[in-house]
Coordinates of C-alpha atoms and ligand atoms in Angstrom, one line a residue:
M70 CA -11.1 -20.1 4.7
T71 CA -12.7 -19.1 7.6
K72 CA -15.0 -21.5 9.7
K73 CA -16.2 -22.2 13.1
I74 CA -14.1 -25.2 14.7
K75 CA -15.2 -26.7 18.2
L76 CA -12.8 -25.2 20.7
S77 CA -11.8 -29.0 22.2
E78 CA -10.5 -29.5 18.7
I79 CA -8.2 -26.7 18.9
V80 CA -4.7 -27.7 19.9
T81 CA -3.0 -24.9 22.1
D82 CA -0.2 -26.8 23.8
A83 CA 1.9 -27.6 20.9
G84 CA 4.4 -25.5 21.4
T85 CA 3.4 -22.4 19.3
Q86 CA 2.0 -20.2 22.0
V87 CA 5.2 -17.5 21.8
R88 CA 4.3 -15.4 24.6
A89 CA 5.9 -16.0 27.5
G90 CA 2.7 -16.5 29.4
L91 CA -0.9 -15.9 29.2
N92 CA -1.7 -12.3 30.3
E93 CA -4.7 -12.9 32.9
A94 CA -5.9 -9.3 32.7
T95 CA -6.4 -9.4 28.7
V96 CA -8.2 -13.1 28.9
A97 CA -10.5 -11.3 31.6
D98 CA -11.2 -8.2 29.3
Y99 CA -11.7 -10.5 25.9
A100 CA -14.3 -12.8 27.9
E101 CA -16.1 -9.9 29.2
A102 CA -16.2 -7.9 25.8
L103 CA -17.2 -11.3 24.1
A104 CA -20.1 -11.8 26.7
D105 CA -21.1 -7.9 26.0
G106 CA -21.2 -9.1 22.2
A107 CA -18.2 -7.9 20.7
K108 CA -17.0 -9.6 17.8
F109 CA -13.1 -10.4 17.3
P110 CA -11.2 -11.3 14.3
P111 CA -11.1 -15.0 13.3
V112 CA -8.4 -16.8 15.3
I113 CA -5.6 -18.3 13.1
V114 CA -5.1 -22.5 13.1
F115 CA -3.1 -24.6 10.9
H116 CA -4.3 -27.6 9.9
D117 CA -2.1 -30.7 9.4
G118 CA -4.5 -33.3 8.3
S119 CA -5.6 -34.4 11.8
R120 CA -4.9 -31.2 14.0
H121 CA -5.8 -27.5 14.4
I122 CA -2.8 -26.1 15.8
A123 CA -3.3 -22.6 17.1
A124 CA -1.2 -19.9 15.5
D125 CA -2.7 -16.7 16.9
G126 CA -5.3 -15.8 19.3
F127 CA -4.7 -17.6 22.6
H128 CA -6.2 -14.8 24.8
R129 CA -8.9 -15.0 22.3
I130 CA -9.5 -18.8 22.5
H131 CA -8.8 -18.8 26.4
A132 CA -11.7 -16.0 26.8
A133 CA -14.3 -17.9 24.5
V134 CA -13.4 -21.0 26.7
R135 CA -13.9 -19.0 30.2
N136 CA -17.5 -17.8 28.7
G137 CA -18.7 -21.4 28.1
A138 CA -18.6 -21.2 24.2
T139 CA -17.9 -24.4 22.1
Q140 CA -16.7 -23.0 19.3
I141 CA -14.7 -20.4 17.6
E142 CA -14.2 -18.4 14.3
C143 CA -11.2 -19.5 12.7
D144 CA -9.2 -19.1 9.7
V145 CA -7.7 -22.1 8.8
R146 CA -4.5 -22.6 7.0
K147 CA -2.7 -25.8 5.6
G148 CA 0.6 -26.7 7.6
G149 CA 1.8 -28.3 10.5
K150 CA 3.4 -27.1 13.7
S151 CA 6.5 -25.5 12.0
D152 CA 4.2 -23.5 9.8
A153 CA 2.2 -22.3 13.1
L154 CA 5.0 -21.5 14.8
K155 CA 6.8 -19.5 12.1
F156 CA 3.6 -17.6 11.5
A157 CA 2.9 -17.1 15.3
L158 CA 6.4 -15.5 15.7
G159 CA 5.8 -13.1 12.8
C160 CA 2.7 -11.8 13.8
N161 CA 2.8 -11.4 17.6
A162 CA 5.0 -8.6 16.9
H163 CA 2.5 -6.7 14.8
H164 CA -1.0 -6.6 16.9
G165 CA -2.5 -7.2 20.1
L166 CA -0.5 -7.0 23.3
R167 CA 2.7 -5.0 23.2
R168 CA 5.5 -7.7 23.6
T169 CA 7.8 -7.6 26.9
N170 CA 11.1 -8.5 26.8
A171 CA 10.1 -11.7 28.4
D172 CA 8.1 -12.5 25.5
K173 CA 10.8 -11.4 23.0
R174 CA 13.2 -13.7 24.5
H175 CA 10.8 -16.7 24.6
A176 CA 9.9 -16.5 20.9
V177 CA 13.6 -16.5 20.1
G178 CA 14.0 -19.2 22.1
M179 CA 11.2 -21.3 20.5
A180 CA 12.4 -20.4 17.2
L181 CA 15.8 -21.2 18.1
K182 CA 14.6 -24.6 19.4
E183 CA 12.5 -25.3 15.9
F184 CA 14.9 -23.7 13.5
P185 CA 18.5 -24.3 15.1
K186 CA 20.2 -24.2 11.1
L187 CA 18.7 -20.7 10.7
S188 CA 20.9 -17.8 11.1
D189 CA 20.9 -15.1 13.6
R190 CA 19.5 -12.7 11.0
A191 CA 17.0 -14.7 9.6
L192 CA 15.7 -15.8 13.1
A193 CA 15.6 -12.1 13.9
E194 CA 13.4 -11.4 10.8
M195 CA 11.3 -14.1 11.8
C196 CA 10.7 -13.1 15.4
L197 CA 10.8 -9.5 14.5
V198 CA 13.6 -8.6 17.1
G199 CA 17.2 -7.4 16.6
H200 CA 19.9 -9.8 15.8
P201 CA 21.9 -9.2 18.7
L202 CA 19.3 -10.8 21.0
V203 CA 19.1 -13.8 18.9
A204 CA 22.8 -14.3 19.3
E205 CA 22.7 -13.5 23.1
V206 CA 19.8 -16.1 23.6
R207 CA 21.7 -18.5 21.3
A208 CA 24.7 -18.2 23.4
S209 CA 22.7 -18.7 26.6
T210 CA 20.8 -21.6 25.5
G211 CA 23.9 -23.5 24.7
I212 CA 22.2 -24.4 21.1
S213 CA 25.5 -23.3 19.4
S214 CA 27.9 -24.5 22.1
S215 CA 26.7 -27.9 23.8
C216 CA 26.8 -29.3 20.2
P217 CA 28.8 -28.7 17.2
P218 CA 27.7 -25.5 15.3
P219 CA 26.7 -26.4 11.5
P220 CA 29.3 -25.1 9.3
T221 CA 26.7 -23.3 7.3
R222 CA 23.7 -21.4 8.2
V223 CA 20.4 -21.1 6.3
G224 CA 19.3 -17.4 5.4
L225 CA 15.5 -16.6 5.0
D226 CA 15.6 -17.0 1.2
G227 CA 16.7 -21.1 2.3
R228 CA 19.9 -20.6 0.7
E229 CA 22.9 -22.1 3.0
R230 CA 25.9 -19.8 3.6
K231 CA 29.1 -21.0 4.4
L232 CA 30.4 -19.1 7.7
P233 CA 33.4 -17.1 6.7
P234 CA 36.7 -17.8 8.4
P235 CA 38.3 -15.8 10.7
P236 CA 40.9 -13.4 8.7
M237 CA 44.1 -15.4 9.3
Q238 CA 42.7 -18.7 8.4
R239 CA 41.4 -17.4 5.0
R240 CA 45.1 -16.2 4.3
A241 CA 46.4 -19.6 4.6
S242 CA 43.5 -21.6 2.9
T243 CA 43.9 -18.7 -0.1
D244 CA 47.5 -20.3 -0.4
A245 CA 46.3 -23.9 -0.6
N246 CA 44.2 -22.9 -3.3
G247 CA 42.0 -26.0 -3.5
S248 CA 45.1 -28.1 -4.0
G249 CA 43.4 -31.0 -1.7
D250 CA 45.3 -30.3 1.2
K251 CA 42.7 -31.7 3.8
T252 CA 43.4 -29.1 6.1
A253 CA 42.2 -26.6 4.1
V254 CA 38.4 -28.1 3.6
K255 CA 38.1 -29.0 7.1
P256 CA 34.7 -27.9 8.6
Q257 CA 35.0 -24.3 9.8
L258 CA 35.7 -23.5 13.2
P259 CA 33.0 -21.0 14.4
P260 CA 34.2 -17.4 14.4
P261 CA 35.6 -16.3 17.5
P262 CA 32.9 -14.2 19.7
S263 CA 34.4 -11.0 18.8
Q264 CA 33.8 -11.6 14.8
V265 CA 30.6 -9.9 13.7
L266 CA 29.6 -10.8 10.2
D267 CA 27.0 -8.6 8.3
G268 CA 24.3 -9.7 6.2
T269 CA 26.4 -11.2 3.5
G270 CA 28.6 -13.2 6.1
W271 CA 31.6 -10.7 5.6
P272 CA 33.2 -9.6 8.8
I273 CA 32.8 -6.2 10.0
P274 CA 35.5 -4.0 10.5
T275 CA 36.0 -3.3 14.4
Q276 CA 35.6 0.4 13.9
L277 CA 32.1 -0.1 12.2
I278 CA 30.5 -2.3 15.1
P279 CA 29.1 0.1 17.0
L280 CA 27.2 1.7 14.2
W281 CA 26.2 -1.9 12.9
Q282 CA 24.7 -2.7 16.4
R283 CA 22.4 0.1 16.5
T284 CA 20.4 -1.8 13.9
D285 CA 17.7 -2.5 17.0
E286 CA 17.2 1.5 16.9
V287 CA 15.7 1.5 13.6
Q288 CA 13.9 -2.1 14.0
E289 CA 12.2 -0.4 17.0
M290 CA 11.0 2.5 14.7
L291 CA 10.1 -0.3 11.9
T292 CA 8.1 -2.3 14.7
A293 CA 6.3 0.6 15.8
L294 CA 5.3 1.4 12.4
S295 CA 3.9 -2.0 12.1
R296 CA 1.8 -1.6 15.1
V297 CA 0.4 1.5 13.7
K298 CA -0.3 -0.4 10.3
G299 CA -1.7 -3.0 12.1
A300 CA -4.2 -1.1 14.4
L301 CA -5.3 0.9 11.4
R302 CA -6.2 -2.2 9.4
A303 CA -8.1 -3.5 12.5
A304 CA -10.2 -0.1 12.6
Q305 CA -10.9 -0.4 8.9
E306 CA -12.1 -4.1 9.2
N307 CA -14.2 -3.5 12.3
K308 CA -15.5 -0.3 10.9
D309 CA -14.3 1.7 14.1
K310 CA -16.5 4.7 14.2
L311 CA -13.4 6.6 15.7
F312 CA -12.0 6.4 12.3
A313 CA -14.7 7.3 10.2
E314 CA -13.0 10.6 8.8
V315 CA -9.7 8.4 8.2
N316 CA -8.8 7.8 4.6
F317 CA -7.1 4.3 5.1
S318 CA -5.8 3.5 1.8
S319 CA -3.9 7.0 1.8
A320 CA -2.7 6.3 5.6
L321 CA -1.7 2.7 4.9
S322 CA 0.6 3.6 1.8
Q323 CA 2.1 6.3 3.6
L324 CA 3.1 4.1 6.3
D325 CA 4.2 1.6 3.9
Q326 CA 6.3 3.9 2.0
A327 CA 7.9 5.5 5.6
W328 CA 8.5 1.7 6.2
T329 CA 10.4 1.4 3.3
D330 CA 12.3 4.7 3.5
I331 CA 13.4 4.2 7.2
K332 CA 14.4 0.4 6.8
T333 CA 17.3 1.6 4.5
A334 CA 18.8 2.6 7.8
K335 CA 19.3 -0.5 8.7
P336 CA 22.9 -1.7 7.7
F337 CA 23.2 -4.8 5.8
A338 CA 26.5 -5.1 4.4
V339 CA 30.2 -3.7 4.7
C340 CA 30.4 -1.6 2.0
P341 CA 31.9 -3.1 -1.0
T342 CA 33.4 0.0 -2.3
C343 CA 35.2 1.3 0.4
Q344 CA 35.1 -1.9 2.3
G345 CA 34.6 0.4 5.1
Q346 CA 37.7 1.6 5.4
L347 CA 37.5 5.1 4.1
P348 CA 34.0 5.9 4.0
D349 CA 34.5 9.6 4.0
K350 CA 35.3 9.6 0.7
C351 CA 32.6 7.1 -0.6
T352 CA 29.8 7.7 -2.7
L353 CA 28.0 4.5 -2.3
C354 CA 27.9 4.0 1.6
K355 CA 27.9 7.9 1.9
G356 CA 30.2 8.0 4.7
R357 CA 28.8 5.2 6.7
G358 CA 31.0 2.4 5.7
L359 CA 27.9 0.2 5.6
I360 CA 25.1 0.2 3.0
S361 CA 21.3 -1.4 3.4
E362 CA 19.7 -4.3 1.9
H363 CA 18.2 -2.2 -0.7
R364 CA 21.5 -0.4 -1.8
W365 CA 23.4 -3.9 -1.5
N366 CA 20.6 -5.4 -4.2
T367 CA 20.1 -2.3 -6.5
C368 CA 23.5 -0.4 -6.7
V369 CA 26.2 -3.3 -6.1
T370 CA 27.5 -4.8 -9.2
R371 CA 27.5 -8.3 -9.9
E372 CA 31.1 -8.3 -10.2
D373 CA 31.5 -7.2 -6.7
K374 CA 28.7 -9.7 -5.2
E375 CA 30.8 -12.4 -6.8
F376 CA 33.9 -11.4 -5.7
R377 CA 32.7 -11.3 -2.2
A378 CA 31.2 -14.8 -2.6
R379 CA 34.4 -16.3 -4.1
A380 CA 36.6 -14.7 -1.4
K381 CA 34.0 -16.5 1.2
G382 CA 33.8 -19.7 -0.6
R383 CA 37.6 -20.1 -0.7
N384 CA 38.0 -21.6 2.6
Ligands
ZN1610 ZN1 31.8 3.1 1.0

């Protein structure tokens, strides 16, 4: 629902500004454009029953205030601070100003503070960054080291997953086999820092870690594509003359297709057929040792998935 809301009633300091700071030049540019009669897309606020919490459009809001405006067009969504933050983290990567590294770290820090139980991967998706950055910020903020880490992490699907034990421990607890031995059901120690887990929580064989860590390269391509899509949509909505000849629906759907195709380059799981040990002979992972989330969802049998879940659950 779009409506005009008094600028004095919009909360901008609830901790939902995910940029490291306002860009003064941008506020000045926007203010000048507004004074010139430019029309910007509505800013996005979340209404929690009493407050309108800004989630997107901080530069536009400040530009309007600077120009002495009293109200601004808002797209009003239902929800509180968490909803506003989650939205802000996702949309800021897609449009407007290019994010600096400081912006990305700042966004990840805010997400970690608000959603400490979410996995690195879930937070990375929320903030549209690579998961190594989340792990790095998590380590540097001490969110996982100053207090004991939760024995489970929550994925983006909202399901809790147990962190698998380091290999040695798994062997020992498999022998215990649920015999009621208290040492076998103690909360998991966090995996040692050298242990990297795939998207299913499975430890990645050391020789595959360099390939796994190149996820960021793919993410950057995807983010670039998203940015192009955002710019095209804005051009379409604003009826930008420059793009008069562009067939928007064709361009957007081809970009969507490219996004989906390129996303399969993102490793998601250790190949359940070869376990990443003999990838050269493996048809499932095509020599990669790792497979995409798409392949995991569509080509892995239920038995293989259950086997992995059982092995992980036995700790
Ligand atoms: Zn394989």
